[in-house]
Amino acid sequence: MGSQVDRLPLEAWYMDHSDEDQRLPHHQEPKRYVSLDKLAELGVLHYVLDADNYRQDPELARIRQERGYTYDDICDVSPDTLPNYEQKLKDFFEEHIHTDEEIRFVLEGSGYFDVRDFDDQWIRIWTKKGDMIVLPAGIYHRFTLDTSNYIKAMRLFVGEPVWTPYNRPQDENPARTGYLDTFKGNDHLNHNILAH
């Protein structure tokens, strides 16, 4: 999916339950990788785009038009560029949902987006330069840098940006119930079809 950019594929895996530094990979042993198809079942979309020429990238322009992304800005997250860095990183790592999609296109650096599957297990998604990830409204997620301590990402929105995180629990939030109706319902339908 996305432009032909020469790079390694996106990596995602189930996380361990260790309390070690959140910036470490936190693989289970043995490692349990997660496919792009599995992420898509959770509503997570992934594109590989040209981070060096993003303003002229026709693929990004096409995605923006198709999905209605009319606003963007650039977020630079590192100890040198983000005021109150340590506190901000803790805030990003609080489990939360949004009432809109969360769209991030990595222009430089790397970081982890963690999402919950339907069994409430954490999946860690390692985003690097060229990755654009779309998290659906209502999915429980969080973000942290990896040990490189740096990411520069474009944030995209439909219309005016809404930054509000709603920390878990949000089980009655319409964005959460709508997410489960849309994606978990499909998951159960697929299992029912396979079971009969």
PDB file of N, CA, C and O in Angstrom, residues 1 16 49 57 74 131-132 146 152 161 177 181 187 189 193 195:
ATOM      1  N   MET A   1       0.853  -1.182   0.000  1.00  0.00           N
ATOM      2  CA  MET A   1       0.000   0.000   0.000  1.00  0.00           C
ATOM      3  C   MET A   1       0.896   1.241   0.000  1.00  0.00           C
ATOM      4  O   MET A   1       1.886   1.285   0.702  1.00  0.00           O
ATOM      5  N   ASP A  16       5.378  -7.642  25.789  1.00  0.00           N
ATOM      6  CA  ASP A  16       5.466  -8.315  27.089  1.00  0.00           C
ATOM      7  C   ASP A  16       4.825  -7.430  28.165  1.00  0.00           C
ATOM      8  O   ASP A  16       4.303  -6.350  27.869  1.00  0.00           O
ATOM      9  N   LEU A  49       5.199   6.289   2.409  1.00  0.00           N
ATOM     10  CA  LEU A  49       5.228   7.477   1.562  1.00  0.00           C
ATOM     11  C   LEU A  49       6.641   8.057   1.491  1.00  0.00           C
ATOM     12  O   LEU A  49       7.531   7.633   2.220  1.00  0.00           O
ATOM     13  N   ASP A  57       4.520  14.819  -2.926  1.00  0.00           N
ATOM     14  CA  ASP A  57       4.205  13.398  -3.105  1.00  0.00           C
ATOM     15  C   ASP A  57       2.764  13.223  -3.594  1.00  0.00           C
ATOM     16  O   ASP A  57       1.819  13.533  -2.866  1.00  0.00           O
ATOM     17  N   ILE A  74       3.417  20.054  11.819  1.00  0.00           N
ATOM     18  CA  ILE A  74       4.590  19.219  12.062  1.00  0.00           C
ATOM     19  C   ILE A  74       4.875  19.221  13.557  1.00  0.00           C
ATOM     20  O   ILE A  74       4.904  20.272  14.201  1.00  0.00           O
ATOM     21  N   ASP A 131       6.675   6.027   7.163  1.00  0.00           N
ATOM     22  CA  ASP A 131       5.428   5.379   7.587  1.00  0.00           C
ATOM     23  C   ASP A 131       4.358   6.432   7.853  1.00  0.00           C
ATOM     24  O   ASP A 131       4.608   7.418   8.550  1.00  0.00           O
ATOM     25  N   MET A 132       3.176   6.198   7.320  1.00  0.00           N
ATOM     26  CA  MET A 132       2.007   6.954   7.768  1.00  0.00           C
ATOM     27  C   MET A 132       1.026   5.955   8.352  1.00  0.00           C
ATOM     28  O   MET A 132       0.711   4.937   7.732  1.00  0.00           O
ATOM     29  N   ASP A 146      11.163   5.598  20.770  1.00  0.00           N
ATOM     30  CA  ASP A 146      12.054   4.470  21.034  1.00  0.00           C
ATOM     31  C   ASP A 146      13.361   5.039  21.594  1.00  0.00           C
ATOM     32  O   ASP A 146      13.422   6.215  21.970  1.00  0.00           O
ATOM     33  N   LYS A 152      10.028  13.212  14.122  1.00  0.00           N
ATOM     34  CA  LYS A 152       9.420  14.395  13.510  1.00  0.00           C
ATOM     35  C   LYS A 152       8.293  13.865  12.646  1.00  0.00           C
ATOM     36  O   LYS A 152       8.532  13.054  11.746  1.00  0.00           O
ATOM     37  N   PRO A 161      -8.206  20.859  13.851  1.00  0.00           N
ATOM     38  CA  PRO A 161      -7.593  19.834  14.696  1.00  0.00           C
ATOM     39  C   PRO A 161      -8.230  19.760  16.076  1.00  0.00           C
ATOM     40  O   PRO A 161      -8.567  20.781  16.667  1.00  0.00           O
ATOM     41  N   THR A 177     -17.729   3.033  21.550  1.00  0.00           N
ATOM     42  CA  THR A 177     -18.780   2.060  21.184  1.00  0.00           C
ATOM     43  C   THR A 177     -18.912   1.982  19.667  1.00  0.00           C
ATOM     44  O   THR A 177     -19.124   0.900  19.110  1.00  0.00           O
ATOM     45  N   ASP A 181     -18.469  -1.386  17.432  1.00  0.00           N
ATOM     46  CA  ASP A 181     -19.541  -1.794  16.514  1.00  0.00           C
ATOM     47  C   ASP A 181     -18.999  -1.993  15.106  1.00  0.00           C
ATOM     48  O   ASP A 181     -19.378  -2.938  14.410  1.00  0.00           O
ATOM     49  N   ASP A 187     -15.162  -8.660  13.169  1.00  0.00           N
ATOM     50  CA  ASP A 187     -14.319  -9.748  13.650  1.00  0.00           C
ATOM     51  C   ASP A 187     -15.173 -10.937  14.083  1.00  0.00           C
ATOM     52  O   ASP A 187     -14.906 -12.077  13.722  1.00  0.00           O
ATOM     53  N   LEU A 189     -18.287 -11.574  13.151  1.00  0.00           N
ATOM     54  CA  LEU A 189     -18.941 -12.133  11.973  1.00  0.00           C
ATOM     55  C   LEU A 189     -18.015 -13.098  11.254  1.00  0.00           C
ATOM     56  O   LEU A 189     -18.411 -14.189  10.855  1.00  0.00           O
ATOM     57  N   ILE A 193     -18.682 -17.092  10.660  1.00  0.00           N
ATOM     58  CA  ILE A 193     -18.717 -17.712   9.325  1.00  0.00           C
ATOM     59  C   ILE A 193     -17.754 -18.886   9.286  1.00  0.00           C
ATOM     60  O   ILE A 193     -18.090 -19.958   8.775  1.00  0.00           O
ATOM     61  N   ALA A 195     -16.749 -20.667  11.750  1.00  0.00           N
ATOM     62  CA  ALA A 195     -17.129 -21.734  12.688  1.00  0.00           C
ATOM     63  C   ALA A 195     -18.236 -22.629  12.131  1.00  0.00           C
ATOM     64  O   ALA A 195     -18.443 -23.724  12.615  1.00  0.00           O
TER      65      ALA A 195
END
